PDB file of C-alpha atoms in Angstrom:
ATOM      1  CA  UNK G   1     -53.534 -11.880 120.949  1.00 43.00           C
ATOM      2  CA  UNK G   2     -49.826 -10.382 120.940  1.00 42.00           C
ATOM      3  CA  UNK G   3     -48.826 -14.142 122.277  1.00 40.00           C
ATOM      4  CA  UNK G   4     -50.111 -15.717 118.687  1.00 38.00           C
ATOM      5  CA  UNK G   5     -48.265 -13.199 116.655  1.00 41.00           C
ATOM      6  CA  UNK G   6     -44.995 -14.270 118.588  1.00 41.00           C
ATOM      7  CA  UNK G   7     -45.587 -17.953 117.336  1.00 40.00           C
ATOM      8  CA  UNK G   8     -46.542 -16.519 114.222  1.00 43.00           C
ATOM      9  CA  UNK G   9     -43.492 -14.260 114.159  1.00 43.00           C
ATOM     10  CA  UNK G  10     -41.032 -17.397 114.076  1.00 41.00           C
ATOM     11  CA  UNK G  11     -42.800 -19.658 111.339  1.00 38.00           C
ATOM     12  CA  UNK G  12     -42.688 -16.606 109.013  1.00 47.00           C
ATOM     13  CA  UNK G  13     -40.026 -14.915 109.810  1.00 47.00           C
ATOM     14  CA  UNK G  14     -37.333 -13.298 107.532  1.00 55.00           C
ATOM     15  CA  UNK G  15     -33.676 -13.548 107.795  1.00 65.00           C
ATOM     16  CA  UNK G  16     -32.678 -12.647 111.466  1.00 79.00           C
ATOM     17  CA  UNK G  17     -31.471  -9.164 111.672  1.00 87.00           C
ATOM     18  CA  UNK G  18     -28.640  -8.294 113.786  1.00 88.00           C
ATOM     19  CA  UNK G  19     -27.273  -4.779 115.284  1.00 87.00           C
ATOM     20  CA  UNK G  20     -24.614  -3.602 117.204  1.00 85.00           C
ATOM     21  CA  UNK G  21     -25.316  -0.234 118.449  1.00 84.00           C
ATOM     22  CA  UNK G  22     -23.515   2.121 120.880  1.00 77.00           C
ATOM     23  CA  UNK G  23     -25.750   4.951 122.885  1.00 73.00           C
ATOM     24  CA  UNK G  24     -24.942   7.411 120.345  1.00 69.00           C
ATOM     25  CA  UNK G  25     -26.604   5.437 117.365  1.00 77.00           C
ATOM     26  CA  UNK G  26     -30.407   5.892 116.660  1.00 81.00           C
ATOM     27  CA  UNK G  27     -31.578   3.377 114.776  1.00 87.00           C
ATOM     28  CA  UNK G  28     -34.689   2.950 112.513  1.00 89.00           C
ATOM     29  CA  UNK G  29     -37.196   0.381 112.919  1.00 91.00           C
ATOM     30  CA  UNK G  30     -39.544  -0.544 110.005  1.00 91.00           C
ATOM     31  CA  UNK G  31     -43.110  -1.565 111.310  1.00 93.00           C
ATOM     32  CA  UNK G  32     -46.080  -2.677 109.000  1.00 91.00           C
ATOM     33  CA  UNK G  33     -49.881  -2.589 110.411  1.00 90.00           C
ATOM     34  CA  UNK G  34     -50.713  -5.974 111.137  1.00 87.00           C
ATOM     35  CA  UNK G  35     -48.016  -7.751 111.592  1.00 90.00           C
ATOM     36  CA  UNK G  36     -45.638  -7.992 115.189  1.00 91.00           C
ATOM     37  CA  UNK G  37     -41.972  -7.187 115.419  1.00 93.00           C
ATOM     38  CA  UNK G  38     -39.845  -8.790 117.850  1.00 94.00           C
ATOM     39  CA  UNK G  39     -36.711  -7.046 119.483  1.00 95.00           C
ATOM     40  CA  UNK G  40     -34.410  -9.509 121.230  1.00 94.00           C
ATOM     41  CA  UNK G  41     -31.577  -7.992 123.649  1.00 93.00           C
ATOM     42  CA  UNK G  42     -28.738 -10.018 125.043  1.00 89.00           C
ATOM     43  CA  UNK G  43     -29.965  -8.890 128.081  1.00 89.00           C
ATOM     44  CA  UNK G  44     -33.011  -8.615 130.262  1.00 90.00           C
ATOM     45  CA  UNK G  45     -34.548  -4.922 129.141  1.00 91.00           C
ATOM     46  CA  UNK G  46     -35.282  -3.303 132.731  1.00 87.00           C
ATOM     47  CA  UNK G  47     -37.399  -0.267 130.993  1.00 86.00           C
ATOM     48  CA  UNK G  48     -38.830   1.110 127.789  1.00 88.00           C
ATOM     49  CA  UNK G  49     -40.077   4.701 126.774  1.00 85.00           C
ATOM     50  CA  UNK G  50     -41.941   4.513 123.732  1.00 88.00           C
ATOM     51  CA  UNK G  51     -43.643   7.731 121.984  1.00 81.00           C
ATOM     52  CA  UNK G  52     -47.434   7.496 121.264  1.00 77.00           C
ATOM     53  CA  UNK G  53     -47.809   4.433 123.246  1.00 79.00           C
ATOM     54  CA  UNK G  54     -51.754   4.093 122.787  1.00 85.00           C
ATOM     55  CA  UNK G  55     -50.435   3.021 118.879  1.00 90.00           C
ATOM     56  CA  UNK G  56     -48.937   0.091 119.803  1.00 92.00           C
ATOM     57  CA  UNK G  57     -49.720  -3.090 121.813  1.00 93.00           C
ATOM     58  CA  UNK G  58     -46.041  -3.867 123.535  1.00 92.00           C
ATOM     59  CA  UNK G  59     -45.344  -6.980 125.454  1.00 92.00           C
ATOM     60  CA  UNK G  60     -42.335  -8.193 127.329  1.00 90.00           C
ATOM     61  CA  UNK G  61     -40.859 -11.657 127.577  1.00 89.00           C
ATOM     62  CA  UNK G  62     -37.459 -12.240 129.445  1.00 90.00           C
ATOM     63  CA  UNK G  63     -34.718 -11.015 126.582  1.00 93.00           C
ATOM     64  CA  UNK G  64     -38.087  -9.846 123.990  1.00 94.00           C
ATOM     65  CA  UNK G  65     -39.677  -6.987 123.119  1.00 95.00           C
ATOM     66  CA  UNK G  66     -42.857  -7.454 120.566  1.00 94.00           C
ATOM     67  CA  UNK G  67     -44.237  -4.588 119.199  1.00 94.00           C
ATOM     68  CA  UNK G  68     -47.460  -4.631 117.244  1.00 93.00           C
ATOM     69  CA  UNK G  69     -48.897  -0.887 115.621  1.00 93.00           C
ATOM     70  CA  UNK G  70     -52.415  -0.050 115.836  1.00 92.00           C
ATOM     71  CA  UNK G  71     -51.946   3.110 113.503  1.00 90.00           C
ATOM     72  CA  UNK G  72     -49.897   4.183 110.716  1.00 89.00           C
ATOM     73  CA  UNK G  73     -47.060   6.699 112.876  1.00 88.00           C
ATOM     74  CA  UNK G  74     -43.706   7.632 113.369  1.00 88.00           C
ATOM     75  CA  UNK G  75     -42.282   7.852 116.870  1.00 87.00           C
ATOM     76  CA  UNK G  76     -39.693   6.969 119.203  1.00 86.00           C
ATOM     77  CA  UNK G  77     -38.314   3.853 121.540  1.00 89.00           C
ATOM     78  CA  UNK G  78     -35.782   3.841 124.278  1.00 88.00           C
ATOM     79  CA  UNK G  79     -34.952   0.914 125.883  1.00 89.00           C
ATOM     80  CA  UNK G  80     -32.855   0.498 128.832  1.00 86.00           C
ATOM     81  CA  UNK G  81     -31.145  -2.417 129.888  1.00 85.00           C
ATOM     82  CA  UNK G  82     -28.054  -2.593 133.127  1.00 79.00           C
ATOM     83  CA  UNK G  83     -25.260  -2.104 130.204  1.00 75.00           C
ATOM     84  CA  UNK G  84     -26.924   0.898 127.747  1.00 81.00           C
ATOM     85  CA  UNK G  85     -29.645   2.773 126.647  1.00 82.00           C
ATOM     86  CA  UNK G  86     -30.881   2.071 123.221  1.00 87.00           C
ATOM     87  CA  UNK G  87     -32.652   4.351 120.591  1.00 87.00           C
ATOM     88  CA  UNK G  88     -34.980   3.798 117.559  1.00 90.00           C
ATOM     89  CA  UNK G  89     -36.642   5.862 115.195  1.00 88.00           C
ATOM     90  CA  UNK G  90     -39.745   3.722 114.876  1.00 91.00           C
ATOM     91  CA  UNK G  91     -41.584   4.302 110.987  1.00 90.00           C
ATOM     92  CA  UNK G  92     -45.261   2.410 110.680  1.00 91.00           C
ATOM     93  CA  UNK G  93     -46.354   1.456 107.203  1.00 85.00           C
ATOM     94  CA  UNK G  94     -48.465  -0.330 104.651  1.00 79.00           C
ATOM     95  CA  UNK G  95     -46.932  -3.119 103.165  1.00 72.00           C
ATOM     96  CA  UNK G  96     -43.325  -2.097 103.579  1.00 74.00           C
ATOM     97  CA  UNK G  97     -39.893  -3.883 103.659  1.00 83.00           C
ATOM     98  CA  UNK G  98     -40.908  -4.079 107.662  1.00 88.00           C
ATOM     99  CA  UNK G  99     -38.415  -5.733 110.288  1.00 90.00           C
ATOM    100  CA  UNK G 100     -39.611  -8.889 111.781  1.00 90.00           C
ATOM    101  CA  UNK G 101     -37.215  -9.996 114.049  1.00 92.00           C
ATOM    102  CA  UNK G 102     -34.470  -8.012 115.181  1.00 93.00           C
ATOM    103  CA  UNK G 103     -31.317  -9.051 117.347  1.00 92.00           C
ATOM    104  CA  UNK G 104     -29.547  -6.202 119.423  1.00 91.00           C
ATOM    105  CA  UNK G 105     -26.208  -6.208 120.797  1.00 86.00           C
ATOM    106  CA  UNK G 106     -24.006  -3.409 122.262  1.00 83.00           C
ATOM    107  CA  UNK G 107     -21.705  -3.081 119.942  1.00 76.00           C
ATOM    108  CA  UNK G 108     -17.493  -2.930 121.472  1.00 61.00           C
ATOM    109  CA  UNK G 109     -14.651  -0.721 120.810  1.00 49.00           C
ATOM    110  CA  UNK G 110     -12.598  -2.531 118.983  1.00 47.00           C
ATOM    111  CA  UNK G 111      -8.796  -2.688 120.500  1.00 46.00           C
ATOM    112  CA  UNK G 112      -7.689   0.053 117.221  1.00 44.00           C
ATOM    113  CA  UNK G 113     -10.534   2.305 118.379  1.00 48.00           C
ATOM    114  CA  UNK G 114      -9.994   2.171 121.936  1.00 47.00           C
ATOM    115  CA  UNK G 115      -6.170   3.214 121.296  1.00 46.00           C
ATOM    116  CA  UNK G 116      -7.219   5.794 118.740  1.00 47.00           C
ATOM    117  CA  UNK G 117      -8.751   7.914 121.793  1.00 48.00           C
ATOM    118  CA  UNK G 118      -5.356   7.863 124.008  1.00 47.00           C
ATOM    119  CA  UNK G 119      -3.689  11.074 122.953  1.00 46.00           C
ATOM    120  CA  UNK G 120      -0.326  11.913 124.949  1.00 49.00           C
ATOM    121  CA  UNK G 121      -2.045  14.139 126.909  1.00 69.00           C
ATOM    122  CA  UNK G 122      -3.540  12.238 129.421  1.00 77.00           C
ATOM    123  CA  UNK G 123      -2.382  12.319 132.724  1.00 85.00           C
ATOM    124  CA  UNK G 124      -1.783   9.074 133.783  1.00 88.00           C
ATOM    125  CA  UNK G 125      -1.971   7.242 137.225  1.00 91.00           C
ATOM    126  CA  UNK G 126      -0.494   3.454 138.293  1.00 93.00           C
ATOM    127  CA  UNK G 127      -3.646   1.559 140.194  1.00 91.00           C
ATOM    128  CA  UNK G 128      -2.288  -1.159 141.932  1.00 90.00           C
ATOM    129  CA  UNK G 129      -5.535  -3.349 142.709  1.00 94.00           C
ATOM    130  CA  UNK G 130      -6.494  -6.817 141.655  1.00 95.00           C
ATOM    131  CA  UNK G 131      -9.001  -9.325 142.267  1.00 96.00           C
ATOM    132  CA  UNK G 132      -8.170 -13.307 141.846  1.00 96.00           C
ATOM    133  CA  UNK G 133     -10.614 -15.853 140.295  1.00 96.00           C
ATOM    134  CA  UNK G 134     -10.639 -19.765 139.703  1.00 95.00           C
ATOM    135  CA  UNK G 135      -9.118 -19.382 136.424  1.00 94.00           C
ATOM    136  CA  UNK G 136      -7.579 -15.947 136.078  1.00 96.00           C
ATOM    137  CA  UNK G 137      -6.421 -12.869 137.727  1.00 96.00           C
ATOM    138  CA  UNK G 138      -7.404  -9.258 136.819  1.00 97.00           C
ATOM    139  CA  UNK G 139      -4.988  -6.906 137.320  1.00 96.00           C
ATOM    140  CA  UNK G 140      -5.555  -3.077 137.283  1.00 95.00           C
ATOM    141  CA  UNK G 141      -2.437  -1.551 135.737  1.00 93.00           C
ATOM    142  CA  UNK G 142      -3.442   2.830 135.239  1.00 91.00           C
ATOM    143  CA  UNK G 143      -5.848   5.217 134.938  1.00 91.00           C
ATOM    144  CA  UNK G 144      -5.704   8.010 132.513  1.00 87.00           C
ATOM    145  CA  UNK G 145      -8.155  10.972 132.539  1.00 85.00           C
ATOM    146  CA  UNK G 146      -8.094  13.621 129.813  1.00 79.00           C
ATOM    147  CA  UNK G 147     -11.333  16.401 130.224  1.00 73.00           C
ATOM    148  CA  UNK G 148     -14.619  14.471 129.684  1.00 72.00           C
ATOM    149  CA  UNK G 149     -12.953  10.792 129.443  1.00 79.00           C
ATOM    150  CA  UNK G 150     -11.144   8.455 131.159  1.00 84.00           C
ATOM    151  CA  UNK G 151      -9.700   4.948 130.665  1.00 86.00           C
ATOM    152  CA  UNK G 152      -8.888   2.207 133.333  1.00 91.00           C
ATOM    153  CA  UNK G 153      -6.622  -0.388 131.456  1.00 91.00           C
ATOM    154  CA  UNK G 154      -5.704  -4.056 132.749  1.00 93.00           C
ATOM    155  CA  UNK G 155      -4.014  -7.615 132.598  1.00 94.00           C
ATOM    156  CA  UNK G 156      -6.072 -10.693 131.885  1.00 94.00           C
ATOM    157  CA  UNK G 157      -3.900 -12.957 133.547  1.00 95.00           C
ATOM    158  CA  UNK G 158      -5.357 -17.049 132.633  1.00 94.00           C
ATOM    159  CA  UNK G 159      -4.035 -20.308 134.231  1.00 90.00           C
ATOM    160  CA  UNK G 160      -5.179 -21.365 130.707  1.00 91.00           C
ATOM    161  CA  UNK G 161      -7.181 -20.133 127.380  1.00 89.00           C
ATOM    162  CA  UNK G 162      -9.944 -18.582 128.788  1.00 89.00           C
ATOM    163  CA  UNK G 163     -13.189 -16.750 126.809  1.00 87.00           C
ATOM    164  CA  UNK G 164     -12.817 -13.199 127.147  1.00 86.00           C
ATOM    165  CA  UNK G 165     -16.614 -12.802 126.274  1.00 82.00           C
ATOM    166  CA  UNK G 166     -17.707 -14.785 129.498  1.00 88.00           C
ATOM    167  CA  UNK G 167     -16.225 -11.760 131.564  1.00 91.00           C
ATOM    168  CA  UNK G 168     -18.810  -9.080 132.578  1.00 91.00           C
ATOM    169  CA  UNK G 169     -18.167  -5.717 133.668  1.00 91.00           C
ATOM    170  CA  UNK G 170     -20.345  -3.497 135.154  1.00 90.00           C
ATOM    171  CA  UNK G 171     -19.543   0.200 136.668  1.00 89.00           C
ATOM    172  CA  UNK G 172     -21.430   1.262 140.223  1.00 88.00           C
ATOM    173  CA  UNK G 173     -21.162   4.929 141.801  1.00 85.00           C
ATOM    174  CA  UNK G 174     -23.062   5.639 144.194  1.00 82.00           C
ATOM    175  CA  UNK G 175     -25.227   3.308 144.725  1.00 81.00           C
ATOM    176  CA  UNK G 176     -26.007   2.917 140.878  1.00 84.00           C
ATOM    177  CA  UNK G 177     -25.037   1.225 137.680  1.00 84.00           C
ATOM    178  CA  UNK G 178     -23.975   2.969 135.323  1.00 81.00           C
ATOM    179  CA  UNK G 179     -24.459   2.761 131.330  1.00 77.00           C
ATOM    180  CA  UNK G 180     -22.075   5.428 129.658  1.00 74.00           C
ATOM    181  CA  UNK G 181     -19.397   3.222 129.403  1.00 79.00           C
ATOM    182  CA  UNK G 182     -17.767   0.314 127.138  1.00 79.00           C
ATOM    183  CA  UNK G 183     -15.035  -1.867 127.714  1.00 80.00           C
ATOM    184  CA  UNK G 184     -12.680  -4.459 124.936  1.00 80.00           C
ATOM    185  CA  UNK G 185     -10.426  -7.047 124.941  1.00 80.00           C
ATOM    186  CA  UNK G 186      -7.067  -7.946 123.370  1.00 78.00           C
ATOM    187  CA  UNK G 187      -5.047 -11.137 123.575  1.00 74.00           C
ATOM    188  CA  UNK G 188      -1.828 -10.448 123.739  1.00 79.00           C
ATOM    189  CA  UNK G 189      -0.824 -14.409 124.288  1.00 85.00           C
ATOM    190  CA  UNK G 190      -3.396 -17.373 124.827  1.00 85.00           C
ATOM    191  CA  UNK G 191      -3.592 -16.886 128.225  1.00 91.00           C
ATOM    192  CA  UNK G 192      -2.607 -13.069 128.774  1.00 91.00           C
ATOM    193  CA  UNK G 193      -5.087 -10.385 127.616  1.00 88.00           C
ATOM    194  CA  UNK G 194      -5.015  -6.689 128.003  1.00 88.00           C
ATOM    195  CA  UNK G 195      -8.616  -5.156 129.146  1.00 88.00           C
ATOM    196  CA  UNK G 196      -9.713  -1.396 128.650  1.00 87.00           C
ATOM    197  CA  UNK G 197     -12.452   0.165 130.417  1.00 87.00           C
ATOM    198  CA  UNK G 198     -13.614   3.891 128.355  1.00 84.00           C
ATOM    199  CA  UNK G 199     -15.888   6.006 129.604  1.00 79.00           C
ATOM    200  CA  UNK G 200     -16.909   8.965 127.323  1.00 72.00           C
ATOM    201  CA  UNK G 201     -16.983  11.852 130.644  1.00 70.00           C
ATOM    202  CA  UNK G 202     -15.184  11.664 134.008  1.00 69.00           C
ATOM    203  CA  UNK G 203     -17.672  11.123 136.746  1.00 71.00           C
ATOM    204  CA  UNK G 204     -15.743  12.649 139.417  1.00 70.00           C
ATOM    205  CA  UNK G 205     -16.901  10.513 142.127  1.00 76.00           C
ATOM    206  CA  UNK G 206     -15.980   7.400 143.461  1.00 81.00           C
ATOM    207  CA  UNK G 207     -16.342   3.922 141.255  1.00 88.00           C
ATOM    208  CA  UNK G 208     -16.754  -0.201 141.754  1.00 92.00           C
ATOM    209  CA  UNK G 209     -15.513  -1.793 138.875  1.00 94.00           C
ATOM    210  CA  UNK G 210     -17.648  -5.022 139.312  1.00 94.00           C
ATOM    211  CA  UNK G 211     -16.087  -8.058 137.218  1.00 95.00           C
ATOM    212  CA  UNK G 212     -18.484 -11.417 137.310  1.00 94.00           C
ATOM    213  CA  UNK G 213     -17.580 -14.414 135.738  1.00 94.00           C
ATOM    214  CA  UNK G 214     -20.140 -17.001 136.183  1.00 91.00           C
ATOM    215  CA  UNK G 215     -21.056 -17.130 139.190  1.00 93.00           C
ATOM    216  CA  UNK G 216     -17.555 -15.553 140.358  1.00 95.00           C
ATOM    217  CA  UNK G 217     -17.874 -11.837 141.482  1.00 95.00           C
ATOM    218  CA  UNK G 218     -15.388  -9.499 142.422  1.00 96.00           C
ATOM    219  CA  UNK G 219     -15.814  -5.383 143.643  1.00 95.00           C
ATOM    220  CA  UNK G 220     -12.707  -3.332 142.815  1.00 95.00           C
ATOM    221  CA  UNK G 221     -13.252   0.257 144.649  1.00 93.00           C
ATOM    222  CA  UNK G 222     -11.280   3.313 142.382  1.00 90.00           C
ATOM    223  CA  UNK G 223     -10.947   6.486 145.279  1.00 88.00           C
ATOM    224  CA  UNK G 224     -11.960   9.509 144.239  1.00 84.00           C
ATOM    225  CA  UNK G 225      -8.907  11.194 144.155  1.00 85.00           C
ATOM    226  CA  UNK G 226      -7.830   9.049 141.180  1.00 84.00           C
ATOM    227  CA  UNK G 227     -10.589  10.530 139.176  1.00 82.00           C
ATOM    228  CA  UNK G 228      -9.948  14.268 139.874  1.00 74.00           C
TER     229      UNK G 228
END
């Protein structure tokens, strides 16, 4: 049944929505008896939590999450996916303004926001690692820690013009990924780009900075004693 209202969804639909959320956002979600709403991530979701689950029929397809309400509630949905958790306020109604098909995005730090959180007091150390690919070079220039946050910061270095947004990052300790983190870009030439990595608390222990790029893939290991 929940596979008809997915056809359905796309001949009907209204205007595509589109969000860019961080982990601290909680969203709301409007949901009308009756009728499905679709939640597209750019990534595969690997888990959802959703409150008063015997209210809704939920289904799963690749990037898609379809949500159909049985009963007029309000709960809650958290969805996890390898880069962030996401968080909805979820509101069922009668004939409402409802959402019917919703695009999701992790929203960046842009490069004036990622500056805005260096104060002078971080301490500061030089990392001198670096990982070579087809078309560019990555190399990791410092760390700086202040209390609950720390930044790794590093060259883009391009043999030529080069997308940044084709350049995925992922952060491993011990043994898993981790999702409290976001990372931006800024060209500072065509081919030259400075990177920042921000997480919001220190974890203390060591890190692999993972950096994929098609099917390129390269492991940078950050010691523990850099983050203490």
């Amino acid at each position: 049944m929940i596979l008809f209202y997915f056809f359905a969804l796309f001949l009907n639909a209204k205007e595509v929505k589109v969000l860019e959320l961080t982990e601290r956002q909680i969203h709301p979600l409007n949901l009308a008896l009756g009728k499905t709403t679709l939640l597209r991530f750019d990534e595969k979701p690997q888990r959802l939590i959703i409150g008063n689950k015997n209210y809704f029929n939920v289904e799963s397809n690749d990037l898609d999450i379809a949500l159909q309400p049985l009963q007029k509630v309000e709960t809650n949905l958290f969805v996890y996916t390898s880069k962030q958790t996401y968080s909805f306020n979820i509101r069922v109604c009668d004939n409402c303004n409802n959402d019917d098909f919703v695009k999701i995005v992790p929203k960046a730090i842009s490069q004036s926001n990622i500056v805005s959180v260096e104060p002078s007091r971080f301490k500061e150390k030089n990392l001198s690692l670096s990982c070579r690919f087809k078309e560019f070079e990555i190399r990791m220039q410092k760390i700086k820690i202040k209390e609950r946050t720390i930044l790794f910061d590093f060259l883009v270095d391009a043999k030529k013009p080069v997308n940044l947004s084709d350049i995925k990052i992922q952060i491993r300790s011990s043994g898993k990924f981790l999702s409290d983190y976001q990372f931006a870009f800024a060209e500072k030439t065509k081919t030259l780009s400075l990177g920042r990595i921000h997480f919001s608390e220190n974890p203390k222990k060591e890190l692999a900075i993972v950096f994929s790029y098609g099917k390129q893939r390269h492991i940078l290991k950050i010691e523990r004693s850099y983050l203490l």
